[in-house]
PDB file of C-alpha atoms and ligand atoms in Angstrom:
ATOM      1  CA  MET A   1      53.009 186.944 185.915  1.00 82.00           C
ATOM      2  CA  ALA A   2      53.099 190.662 186.859  1.00 81.00           C
ATOM      3  CA  ASP A   3      56.451 191.929 188.159  1.00 85.00           C
ATOM      4  CA  LEU A   4      56.586 192.819 191.876  1.00 83.00           C
ATOM      5  CA  ASP A   5      58.349 196.179 191.549  1.00 87.00           C
ATOM      6  CA  GLY A   6      56.336 199.178 192.825  1.00 87.00           C
ATOM      7  CA  ASN A   7      53.418 196.949 193.827  1.00 87.00           C
ATOM      8  CA  LYS A   8      50.961 199.104 195.838  1.00 87.00           C
ATOM      9  CA  VAL A   9      49.308 197.594 198.915  1.00 88.00           C
ATOM     10  CA  ALA A  10      45.491 197.272 198.485  1.00 85.00           C
ATOM     11  CA  LYS A  11      43.640 199.697 200.779  1.00 86.00           C
ATOM     12  CA  ASP A  12      40.277 200.844 199.446  1.00 86.00           C
ATOM     13  CA  TYR A  13      37.831 198.014 200.167  1.00 87.00           C
ATOM     14  CA  GLY A  14      34.669 200.111 199.701  1.00 87.00           C
ATOM     15  CA  ILE A  15      33.344 198.657 202.952  1.00 87.00           C
ATOM     16  CA  ASP A  16      30.265 200.961 202.811  1.00 89.00           C
ATOM     17  CA  LYS A  17      29.371 199.944 199.234  1.00 88.00           C
ATOM     18  CA  PRO A  18      27.198 196.855 198.494  1.00 86.00           C
ATOM     19  CA  PHE A  19      28.497 194.396 195.865  1.00 86.00           C
ATOM     20  CA  HIS A  20      27.594 195.645 192.392  1.00 88.00           C
ATOM     21  CA  ASN A  21      25.316 192.789 191.379  1.00 84.00           C
ATOM     22  CA  GLN A  22      24.642 192.824 187.624  1.00 81.00           C
ATOM     23  CA  SER A  23      21.279 191.605 186.427  1.00 91.00           C
ATOM     24  CA  PHE A  24      21.765 190.655 182.791  1.00 96.00           C
ATOM     25  CA  TYR A  25      19.944 192.760 180.179  1.00 97.00           C
ATOM     26  CA  ILE A  26      18.404 189.843 178.247  1.00 97.00           C
ATOM     27  CA  LYS A  27      15.051 188.396 179.364  1.00 97.00           C
ATOM     28  CA  GLY A  28      15.272 185.156 181.359  1.00 97.00           C
ATOM     29  CA  MET A  29      19.062 184.938 181.141  1.00 97.00           C
ATOM     30  CA  ASP A  30      20.161 185.914 184.666  1.00 96.00           C
ATOM     31  CA  ASN A  31      21.147 182.384 185.651  1.00 96.00           C
ATOM     32  CA  ILE A  32      23.231 181.286 182.666  1.00 96.00           C
ATOM     33  CA  ASP A  33      27.022 181.180 182.527  1.00 97.00           C
ATOM     34  CA  TRP A  34      29.316 184.102 181.713  1.00 97.00           C
ATOM     35  CA  GLY A  35      30.391 182.636 178.364  1.00 98.00           C
ATOM     36  CA  MET A  36      26.812 182.213 177.199  1.00 98.00           C
ATOM     37  CA  LYS A  37      26.069 185.805 178.205  1.00 98.00           C
ATOM     38  CA  ASP A  38      29.102 186.944 176.256  1.00 98.00           C
ATOM     39  CA  ARG A  39      27.842 185.133 173.143  1.00 98.00           C
ATOM     40  CA  LEU A  40      24.335 186.558 173.572  1.00 98.00           C
ATOM     41  CA  SER A  41      25.830 190.048 173.845  1.00 98.00           C
ATOM     42  CA  LYS A  42      27.236 189.553 170.325  1.00 98.00           C
ATOM     43  CA  ILE A  43      23.659 188.992 169.103  1.00 98.00           C
ATOM     44  CA  PHE A  44      21.637 191.476 171.176  1.00 98.00           C
ATOM     45  CA  ASN A  45      23.042 195.018 171.283  1.00 98.00           C
ATOM     46  CA  PRO A  46      23.822 195.746 174.978  1.00 98.00           C
ATOM     47  CA  LYS A  47      22.616 199.346 174.550  1.00 98.00           C
ATOM     48  CA  THR A  48      19.199 198.503 173.092  1.00 98.00           C
ATOM     49  CA  GLY A  49      18.770 194.845 174.054  1.00 98.00           C
ATOM     50  CA  LYS A  50      17.651 194.103 170.520  1.00 98.00           C
ATOM     51  CA  THR A  51      18.954 192.565 167.336  1.00 99.00           C
ATOM     52  CA  VAL A  52      18.706 192.768 163.576  1.00 98.00           C
ATOM     53  CA  MET A  53      19.575 189.335 162.217  1.00 98.00           C
ATOM     54  CA  LEU A  54      20.195 188.887 158.493  1.00 98.00           C
ATOM     55  CA  ALA A  55      18.941 185.451 157.503  1.00 98.00           C
ATOM     56  CA  PHE A  56      20.512 183.780 154.484  1.00 98.00           C
ATOM     57  CA  ASP A  57      20.143 180.143 155.595  1.00 97.00           C
ATOM     58  CA  HIS A  58      17.444 179.480 153.002  1.00 96.00           C
ATOM     59  CA  GLY A  59      19.880 177.434 150.960  1.00 96.00           C
ATOM     60  CA  TYR A  60      19.759 174.598 153.471  1.00 96.00           C
ATOM     61  CA  ILE A  61      16.298 173.677 152.160  1.00 95.00           C
ATOM     62  CA  MET A  62      15.917 175.461 148.813  1.00 95.00           C
ATOM     63  CA  GLY A  63      19.381 175.853 147.281  1.00 95.00           C
ATOM     64  CA  SER A  64      19.973 179.217 145.629  1.00 95.00           C
ATOM     65  CA  THR A  65      16.996 181.567 145.873  1.00 94.00           C
ATOM     66  CA  SER A  66      16.183 184.934 144.372  1.00 95.00           C
ATOM     67  CA  GLY A  67      18.469 187.546 145.842  1.00 96.00           C
ATOM     68  CA  LEU A  68      20.971 184.976 147.118  1.00 97.00           C
ATOM     69  CA  GLU A  69      22.225 183.648 143.791  1.00 97.00           C
ATOM     70  CA  ARG A  70      25.687 185.006 144.637  1.00 98.00           C
ATOM     71  CA  LEU A  71      26.229 185.001 148.395  1.00 97.00           C
ATOM     72  CA  ASP A  72      29.797 186.211 147.853  1.00 97.00           C
ATOM     73  CA  LEU A  73      28.526 189.347 146.125  1.00 97.00           C
ATOM     74  CA  VAL A  74      25.436 190.038 148.276  1.00 96.00           C
ATOM     75  CA  LEU A  75      26.626 189.487 151.836  1.00 97.00           C
ATOM     76  CA  PRO A  76      29.684 191.709 152.346  1.00 93.00           C
ATOM     77  CA  ASP A  77      27.688 194.889 151.670  1.00 93.00           C
ATOM     78  CA  LEU A  78      24.976 193.980 154.201  1.00 98.00           C
ATOM     79  CA  LEU A  79      27.152 192.866 157.110  1.00 98.00           C
ATOM     80  CA  GLU A  80      27.777 196.371 158.445  1.00 96.00           C
ATOM     81  CA  GLU A  81      24.041 197.048 158.611  1.00 98.00           C
ATOM     82  CA  VAL A  82      23.106 194.129 160.908  1.00 98.00           C
ATOM     83  CA  ASP A  83      23.972 192.803 164.382  1.00 98.00           C
ATOM     84  CA  CYS A  84      23.944 189.096 163.606  1.00 98.00           C
ATOM     85  CA  ILE A  85      23.913 186.737 160.624  1.00 98.00           C
ATOM     86  CA  MET A  86      21.853 183.555 160.346  1.00 98.00           C
ATOM     87  CA  GLY A  87      23.511 181.182 157.929  1.00 98.00           C
ATOM     88  CA  THR A  88      24.808 177.702 157.290  1.00 98.00           C
ATOM     89  CA  ARG A  89      28.427 176.772 157.930  1.00 98.00           C
ATOM     90  CA  GLY A  90      28.934 176.311 154.213  1.00 98.00           C
ATOM     91  CA  ALA A  91      27.686 179.796 153.357  1.00 98.00           C
ATOM     92  CA  ILE A  92      29.557 181.456 156.211  1.00 98.00           C
ATOM     93  CA  ARG A  93      32.909 179.710 155.661  1.00 98.00           C
ATOM     94  CA  THR A  94      32.865 180.469 151.914  1.00 98.00           C
ATOM     95  CA  CYS A  95      31.266 183.901 151.735  1.00 97.00           C
ATOM     96  CA  VAL A  96      31.528 185.777 155.055  1.00 98.00           C
ATOM     97  CA  PRO A  97      34.895 187.445 155.760  1.00 96.00           C
ATOM     98  CA  PRO A  98      36.177 186.203 159.185  1.00 96.00           C
ATOM     99  CA  ILE A  99      36.876 189.833 160.130  1.00 96.00           C
ATOM    100  CA  TYR A 100      33.068 190.332 160.258  1.00 96.00           C
ATOM    101  CA  ASN A 101      33.339 189.954 164.041  1.00 95.00           C
ATOM    102  CA  LYS A 102      29.647 190.220 165.047  1.00 98.00           C
ATOM    103  CA  GLY A 103      26.936 187.698 165.998  1.00 98.00           C
ATOM    104  CA  VAL A 104      26.700 184.339 164.211  1.00 98.00           C
ATOM    105  CA  ALA A 105      23.469 182.335 164.453  1.00 98.00           C
ATOM    106  CA  LEU A 106      24.646 179.060 162.928  1.00 98.00           C
ATOM    107  CA  ARG A 107      21.928 177.076 161.150  1.00 98.00           C
ATOM    108  CA  CYS A 108      22.488 173.561 162.524  1.00 98.00           C
ATOM    109  CA  SER A 109      19.375 171.653 161.467  1.00 97.00           C
ATOM    110  CA  ALA A 110      19.356 169.819 158.147  1.00 97.00           C
ATOM    111  CA  GLY A 111      17.714 166.933 156.342  1.00 96.00           C
ATOM    112  CA  SER A 112      14.707 168.355 154.469  1.00 95.00           C
ATOM    113  CA  SER A 113      14.231 170.220 151.204  1.00 96.00           C
ATOM    114  CA  VAL A 114      11.525 171.986 149.268  1.00 94.00           C
ATOM    115  CA  LEU A 115      11.178 168.787 147.229  1.00 95.00           C
ATOM    116  CA  ASP A 116       9.703 166.999 150.268  1.00 94.00           C
ATOM    117  CA  ASP A 117       5.950 166.874 150.796  1.00 93.00           C
ATOM    118  CA  ASP A 118       6.650 166.731 154.516  1.00 94.00           C
ATOM    119  CA  MET A 119       9.706 168.746 155.615  1.00 94.00           C
ATOM    120  CA  SER A 120       9.337 168.018 159.309  1.00 95.00           C
ATOM    121  CA  PHE A 121      11.819 165.137 159.598  1.00 96.00           C
ATOM    122  CA  GLU A 122      15.254 166.699 160.082  1.00 97.00           C
ATOM    123  CA  VAL A 123      18.538 165.866 161.793  1.00 98.00           C
ATOM    124  CA  ILE A 124      21.219 167.799 163.631  1.00 98.00           C
ATOM    125  CA  GLY A 125      23.425 168.784 160.716  1.00 98.00           C
ATOM    126  CA  VAL A 126      26.357 170.363 162.587  1.00 98.00           C
ATOM    127  CA  ASP A 127      28.067 168.814 165.603  1.00 97.00           C
ATOM    128  CA  ILE A 128      29.060 170.867 168.619  1.00 98.00           C
ATOM    129  CA  ASP A 129      32.771 170.665 167.736  1.00 98.00           C
ATOM    130  CA  ASP A 130      32.205 172.524 164.479  1.00 98.00           C
ATOM    131  CA  ALA A 131      29.877 175.051 166.113  1.00 98.00           C
ATOM    132  CA  ILE A 132      32.706 175.801 168.569  1.00 98.00           C
ATOM    133  CA  ARG A 133      35.221 175.910 165.696  1.00 98.00           C
ATOM    134  CA  MET A 134      32.941 178.378 163.875  1.00 98.00           C
ATOM    135  CA  ASN A 135      32.800 180.509 167.031  1.00 98.00           C
ATOM    136  CA  ALA A 136      28.990 180.392 166.772  1.00 98.00           C
ATOM    137  CA  SER A 137      27.112 182.881 168.961  1.00 98.00           C
ATOM    138  CA  CYS A 138      24.147 180.479 168.949  1.00 99.00           C
ATOM    139  CA  MET A 139      22.987 177.307 167.183  1.00 99.00           C
ATOM    140  CA  ALA A 140      19.678 177.363 165.282  1.00 98.00           C
ATOM    141  CA  ILE A 141      17.453 174.279 165.140  1.00 98.00           C
ATOM    142  CA  GLN A 142      14.114 174.082 163.342  1.00 98.00           C
ATOM    143  CA  THR A 143      11.197 172.554 165.272  1.00 97.00           C
ATOM    144  CA  PHE A 144       7.955 171.361 163.744  1.00 96.00           C
ATOM    145  CA  ILE A 145       5.334 171.477 166.489  1.00 95.00           C
ATOM    146  CA  GLY A 146       2.209 169.605 165.452  1.00 93.00           C
ATOM    147  CA  ALA A 147       3.796 168.074 162.357  1.00 93.00           C
ATOM    148  CA  PRO A 148       4.566 164.354 161.761  1.00 95.00           C
ATOM    149  CA  GLY A 149       8.252 165.015 162.527  1.00 96.00           C
ATOM    150  CA  GLN A 150       7.487 166.803 165.807  1.00 96.00           C
ATOM    151  CA  LYS A 151       9.244 164.282 168.033  1.00 97.00           C
ATOM    152  CA  ASP A 152      12.335 164.072 165.807  1.00 98.00           C
ATOM    153  CA  SER A 153      12.679 167.843 165.674  1.00 98.00           C
ATOM    154  CA  ILE A 154      12.223 168.207 169.417  1.00 98.00           C
ATOM    155  CA  GLU A 155      14.891 165.544 169.924  1.00 98.00           C
ATOM    156  CA  ASN A 156      17.253 167.507 167.645  1.00 98.00           C
ATOM    157  CA  LEU A 157      16.505 170.634 169.656  1.00 98.00           C
ATOM    158  CA  VAL A 158      17.051 169.208 173.139  1.00 98.00           C
ATOM    159  CA  LYS A 159      20.254 167.433 172.109  1.00 98.00           C
ATOM    160  CA  THR A 160      21.553 170.745 170.768  1.00 98.00           C
ATOM    161  CA  ILE A 161      20.505 172.578 173.942  1.00 98.00           C
ATOM    162  CA  ASP A 162      22.333 169.996 176.066  1.00 98.00           C
ATOM    163  CA  ALA A 163      25.501 170.247 173.966  1.00 98.00           C
ATOM    164  CA  GLY A 164      25.261 174.039 173.913  1.00 98.00           C
ATOM    165  CA  ASN A 165      24.845 174.187 177.700  1.00 98.00           C
ATOM    166  CA  ARG A 166      27.964 172.047 178.060  1.00 98.00           C
ATOM    167  CA  TYR A 167      30.057 174.547 176.088  1.00 98.00           C
ATOM    168  CA  GLY A 168      28.254 177.851 176.703  1.00 98.00           C
ATOM    169  CA  ILE A 169      26.643 178.222 173.278  1.00 98.00           C
ATOM    170  CA  PRO A 170      22.995 179.374 173.273  1.00 98.00           C
ATOM    171  CA  THR A 171      20.377 177.545 171.210  1.00 98.00           C
ATOM    172  CA  LEU A 172      17.952 179.414 168.983  1.00 98.00           C
ATOM    173  CA  GLY A 173      14.781 177.391 168.555  1.00 98.00           C
ATOM    174  CA  VAL A 174      13.112 178.083 165.202  1.00 98.00           C
ATOM    175  CA  VAL A 175       9.337 177.704 165.144  1.00 97.00           C
ATOM    176  CA  ALA A 176       8.609 176.176 161.740  1.00 95.00           C
ATOM    177  CA  VAL A 177       5.454 177.008 159.888  1.00 84.00           C
ATOM    178  CA  GLY A 178       5.432 174.361 157.191  1.00 66.00           C
ATOM    179  CA  LYS A 179       3.210 174.434 154.113  1.00 63.00           C
ATOM    180  CA  ASP A 180       0.071 173.205 155.886  1.00 68.00           C
ATOM    181  CA  MET A 181       0.816 174.343 159.428  1.00 70.00           C
ATOM    182  CA  GLU A 182      -1.386 176.947 161.085  1.00 78.00           C
ATOM    183  CA  ARG A 183      -0.108 180.450 161.898  1.00 87.00           C
ATOM    184  CA  THR A 184      -2.557 181.389 164.625  1.00 94.00           C
ATOM    185  CA  THR A 185      -1.906 183.119 167.937  1.00 96.00           C
ATOM    186  CA  LYS A 186      -2.915 179.891 169.639  1.00 95.00           C
ATOM    187  CA  PHE A 187      -0.265 177.953 167.708  1.00 96.00           C
ATOM    188  CA  PHE A 188       2.504 180.490 168.352  1.00 97.00           C
ATOM    189  CA  LEU A 189       1.578 180.655 172.050  1.00 96.00           C
ATOM    190  CA  LEU A 190       1.953 176.862 172.192  1.00 96.00           C
ATOM    191  CA  ALA A 191       5.103 176.503 170.094  1.00 97.00           C
ATOM    192  CA  THR A 192       7.152 179.377 171.564  1.00 98.00           C
ATOM    193  CA  ARG A 193       6.357 178.353 175.144  1.00 97.00           C
ATOM    194  CA  MET A 194       7.256 174.724 174.455  1.00 98.00           C
ATOM    195  CA  LEU A 195      10.632 175.728 172.998  1.00 98.00           C
ATOM    196  CA  ALA A 196      11.351 177.981 175.975  1.00 98.00           C
ATOM    197  CA  GLU A 197      10.444 175.191 178.388  1.00 98.00           C
ATOM    198  CA  PHE A 198      12.816 172.819 176.556  1.00 98.00           C
ATOM    199  CA  GLY A 199      15.598 175.303 177.396  1.00 98.00           C
ATOM    200  CA  CYS A 200      16.130 177.469 174.293  1.00 98.00           C
ATOM    201  CA  GLN A 201      17.827 180.775 175.068  1.00 98.00           C
ATOM    202  CA  ILE A 202      16.356 182.488 171.974  1.00 98.00           C
ATOM    203  CA  ILE A 203      13.274 181.663 169.901  1.00 98.00           C
ATOM    204  CA  LYS A 204      12.505 182.681 166.355  1.00 98.00           C
ATOM    205  CA  THR A 205       8.803 182.887 165.523  1.00 98.00           C
ATOM    206  CA  TYR A 206       6.415 184.870 163.359  1.00 97.00           C
ATOM    207  CA  TYR A 207       4.362 187.980 164.058  1.00 97.00           C
ATOM    208  CA  CYS A 208       0.693 187.303 164.741  1.00 97.00           C
ATOM    209  CA  GLU A 209      -2.421 188.892 166.177  1.00 96.00           C
ATOM    210  CA  ASP A 210      -2.109 189.480 169.956  1.00 96.00           C
ATOM    211  CA  PHE A 211       1.668 189.074 169.601  1.00 97.00           C
ATOM    212  CA  GLU A 212       2.096 190.823 172.931  1.00 97.00           C
ATOM    213  CA  LYS A 213       0.511 187.770 174.574  1.00 97.00           C
ATOM    214  CA  VAL A 214       3.036 185.476 172.869  1.00 97.00           C
ATOM    215  CA  VAL A 215       5.838 187.715 174.166  1.00 97.00           C
ATOM    216  CA  ALA A 216       4.397 187.832 177.695  1.00 97.00           C
ATOM    217  CA  ALA A 217       3.968 184.055 177.892  1.00 97.00           C
ATOM    218  CA  CYS A 218       7.525 183.340 176.685  1.00 97.00           C
ATOM    219  CA  PRO A 219      10.319 183.719 179.300  1.00 97.00           C
ATOM    220  CA  VAL A 220      13.113 184.158 176.737  1.00 98.00           C
ATOM    221  CA  PRO A 221      13.650 186.688 173.915  1.00 98.00           C
ATOM    222  CA  LEU A 222      11.671 186.302 170.693  1.00 98.00           C
ATOM    223  CA  VAL A 223      12.950 187.359 167.282  1.00 98.00           C
ATOM    224  CA  VAL A 224      10.493 187.630 164.421  1.00 98.00           C
ATOM    225  CA  ALA A 225      11.096 186.178 160.947  1.00 97.00           C
ATOM    226  CA  GLY A 226      10.244 188.384 158.029  1.00 96.00           C
ATOM    227  CA  GLY A 227       8.506 185.662 156.025  1.00 95.00           C
ATOM    228  CA  LYS A 228       7.566 185.970 152.368  1.00 94.00           C
ATOM    229  CA  LYS A 229       8.575 189.096 150.472  1.00 97.00           C
ATOM    230  CA  LEU A 230       6.274 192.091 151.102  1.00 98.00           C
ATOM    231  CA  PRO A 231       6.390 195.599 149.656  1.00 98.00           C
ATOM    232  CA  GLU A 232       9.086 197.471 151.592  1.00 98.00           C
ATOM    233  CA  LYS A 233       6.531 199.727 153.308  1.00 98.00           C
ATOM    234  CA  GLU A 234       4.561 196.726 154.623  1.00 98.00           C
ATOM    235  CA  ALA A 235       7.726 194.938 155.706  1.00 98.00           C
ATOM    236  CA  LEU A 236       8.790 197.952 157.769  1.00 98.00           C
ATOM    237  CA  THR A 237       5.338 198.064 159.359  1.00 98.00           C
ATOM    238  CA  LEU A 238       5.752 194.386 160.253  1.00 98.00           C
ATOM    239  CA  VAL A 239       9.057 195.210 161.977  1.00 98.00           C
ATOM    240  CA  TYR A 240       7.516 198.169 163.783  1.00 98.00           C
ATOM    241  CA  ASN A 241       4.534 196.159 165.007  1.00 98.00           C
ATOM    242  CA  ALA A 242       6.728 193.280 166.196  1.00 98.00           C
ATOM    243  CA  ILE A 243       9.137 195.555 168.093  1.00 98.00           C
ATOM    244  CA  SER A 244       6.281 197.643 169.503  1.00 98.00           C
ATOM    245  CA  LYS A 245       4.679 194.489 170.908  1.00 98.00           C
ATOM    246  CA  GLY A 246       7.842 193.236 172.583  1.00 97.00           C
ATOM    247  CA  ALA A 247       9.965 191.347 170.065  1.00 98.00           C
ATOM    248  CA  ALA A 248      13.674 191.411 170.959  1.00 98.00           C
ATOM    249  CA  GLY A 249      14.475 191.810 167.287  1.00 98.00           C
ATOM    250  CA  VAL A 250      13.919 190.488 163.814  1.00 98.00           C
ATOM    251  CA  ASP A 251      15.505 187.756 161.718  1.00 98.00           C
ATOM    252  CA  MET A 252      14.853 188.877 158.171  1.00 98.00           C
ATOM    253  CA  GLY A 253      15.922 187.297 154.932  1.00 98.00           C
ATOM    254  CA  ARG A 254      13.754 187.802 151.885  1.00 98.00           C
ATOM    255  CA  ASN A 255      12.458 191.203 152.944  1.00 98.00           C
ATOM    256  CA  ILE A 256      16.040 192.409 153.006  1.00 98.00           C
ATOM    257  CA  PHE A 257      17.894 190.541 150.249  1.00 98.00           C
ATOM    258  CA  GLN A 258      14.931 190.693 147.827  1.00 98.00           C
ATOM    259  CA  ALA A 259      14.273 194.393 148.487  1.00 98.00           C
ATOM    260  CA  GLU A 260      14.902 196.851 145.670  1.00 97.00           C
ATOM    261  CA  ASN A 261      17.861 198.100 147.731  1.00 98.00           C
ATOM    262  CA  PRO A 262      18.817 195.490 150.372  1.00 98.00           C
ATOM    263  CA  LYS A 263      21.407 197.686 152.082  1.00 98.00           C
ATOM    264  CA  ALA A 264      18.971 200.573 152.484  1.00 98.00           C
ATOM    265  CA  MET A 265      16.300 198.139 153.737  1.00 98.00           C
ATOM    266  CA  ALA A 266      18.621 196.606 156.334  1.00 98.00           C
ATOM    267  CA  ARG A 267      19.598 200.063 157.556  1.00 98.00           C
ATOM    268  CA  CYS A 268      15.965 201.171 157.883  1.00 98.00           C
ATOM    269  CA  VAL A 269      15.028 197.981 159.753  1.00 98.00           C
ATOM    270  CA  GLY A 270      17.826 198.839 162.171  1.00 98.00           C
ATOM    271  CA  LYS A 271      16.426 202.338 162.685  1.00 99.00           C
ATOM    272  CA  ILE A 272      13.144 200.855 163.913  1.00 99.00           C
ATOM    273  CA  VAL A 273      14.795 198.152 166.024  1.00 98.00           C
ATOM    274  CA  HIS A 274      17.499 200.259 167.668  1.00 98.00           C
ATOM    275  CA  GLU A 275      16.486 203.922 167.287  1.00 98.00           C
ATOM    276  CA  ASN A 276      12.713 203.848 167.861  1.00 98.00           C
ATOM    277  CA  TYR A 277      11.866 204.987 164.348  1.00 98.00           C
ATOM    278  CA  SER A 278       8.208 204.621 163.381  1.00 98.00           C
ATOM    279  CA  ASP A 279       7.445 202.573 160.268  1.00 98.00           C
ATOM    280  CA  ALA A 280       6.551 205.750 158.420  1.00 98.00           C
ATOM    281  CA  GLU A 281       9.847 207.418 159.386  1.00 98.00           C
ATOM    282  CA  ALA A 282      11.775 204.309 158.373  1.00 98.00           C
ATOM    283  CA  TYR A 283       9.975 204.085 155.036  1.00 98.00           C
ATOM    284  CA  ASN A 284      10.645 207.772 154.286  1.00 98.00           C
ATOM    285  CA  LEU A 285      14.322 207.120 155.020  1.00 98.00           C
ATOM    286  CA  TYR A 286      14.199 204.076 152.724  1.00 98.00           C
ATOM    287  CA  LEU A 287      12.819 206.182 149.851  1.00 98.00           C
ATOM    288  CA  GLU A 288      15.636 208.659 150.468  1.00 98.00           C
ATOM    289  CA  LEU A 289      18.410 206.052 150.676  1.00 98.00           C
ATOM    290  CA  LYS A 290      17.363 203.491 148.054  1.00 97.00           C
ATOM    291  CA  ASP A 291      18.815 205.486 145.168  1.00 97.00           C
ATOM    292  CA  LYS A 292      21.829 206.715 147.127  1.00 97.00           C
ATOM    293  CA  ILE A 293      23.594 203.781 148.857  1.00 96.00           C
TER     294      ILE A 293
HETATM  295  C1  5RP B   1      14.779 179.808 156.173  1.00 82.02           C
HETATM  296  C2  5RP B   1      14.654 180.381 157.535  1.00 82.02           C
HETATM  297  C3  5RP B   1      14.951 181.834 157.684  1.00 82.02           C
HETATM  298  O1  5RP B   1      16.000 182.007 158.643  1.00 82.02           O
HETATM  299  C4  5RP B   1      13.736 182.589 158.243  1.00 82.02           C
HETATM  300  O2  5RP B   1      12.554 182.159 157.621  1.00 82.02           O
HETATM  301  C5  5RP B   1      13.935 184.093 158.057  1.00 82.02           C
HETATM  302  O3  5RP B   1      13.991 184.345 156.672  1.00 82.02           O
HETATM  303  P1  5RP B   1      12.744 185.099 155.974  1.00 82.02           P
HETATM  304  O4  5RP B   1      12.677 186.484 156.587  1.00 82.02           O
HETATM  305  O5  5RP B   1      13.104 185.125 154.509  1.00 82.02           O
HETATM  306  O6  5RP B   1      11.538 184.269 156.292  1.00 82.02           O
HETATM  307  O7  5RP B   1      14.351 179.734 158.522  1.00 82.02           O
HETATM  308  O8  5RP B   1      14.479 178.439 156.175  1.00 82.02           O
END
């Protein structure tokens, strides 16, 4: 306890000043607890309100994939370029230095693989104790709206939300777009709103036509997945369009780690997300950096 020597008597009560109420900078999050806000602030930059997430959780359904053959060699160089990582506990514990000290979106769903015809039946693959032990900034659960495993995946999601609310860890609901699932505006309007109504604090979805309507109808922040590998120029236009239409960030995997120069790509994505670069400006920077860094 503080010593009592030289203790000054309180005197300036600022009687004429109203209490400095703080409305939180992330959409829909004014009424959550301090700890959850603290964790969200590790994901979404407090200055810009946005995030660049590096996704390398592909291994949970497809094993090693092009660009991620050696997580231990690929990840360290990319960490300084992003705000948050999206990975499994196995990848993070073995290949991410614990001094990384930024956002961790822990992939917690499990149970399907690319060998399945139907990947929509999953389980909760990480319990809350280990998410706490991992110091997760949020827990990511895949949901398959409209698929045979819809109910199972929603059950996984709401159980994770309940556990996360108990301990102040946000849940990131991942809108799955399985092999035969539609990717229309109508579908994303339905799926993102459902996940928000279930209580997700963050939702990962895909860019679509009229994306601004999906953003407007969803009361929590949306991050956009990169999806299949595109030419770098097109991928940067995807980022620009998503951010321009209200996305709170991107969660990109293949379009970063399969780029000709992943580090340069991650940096240029960040320029669009946090520094209002246009896609053309970001692509010109990419061409400049790809042979330098
Ligand atoms: C893998 C995932 C990824 O987190 C998500 O799809 C983002 O990665 P990419 O940009 O490569 O699509 O859910 O199962």
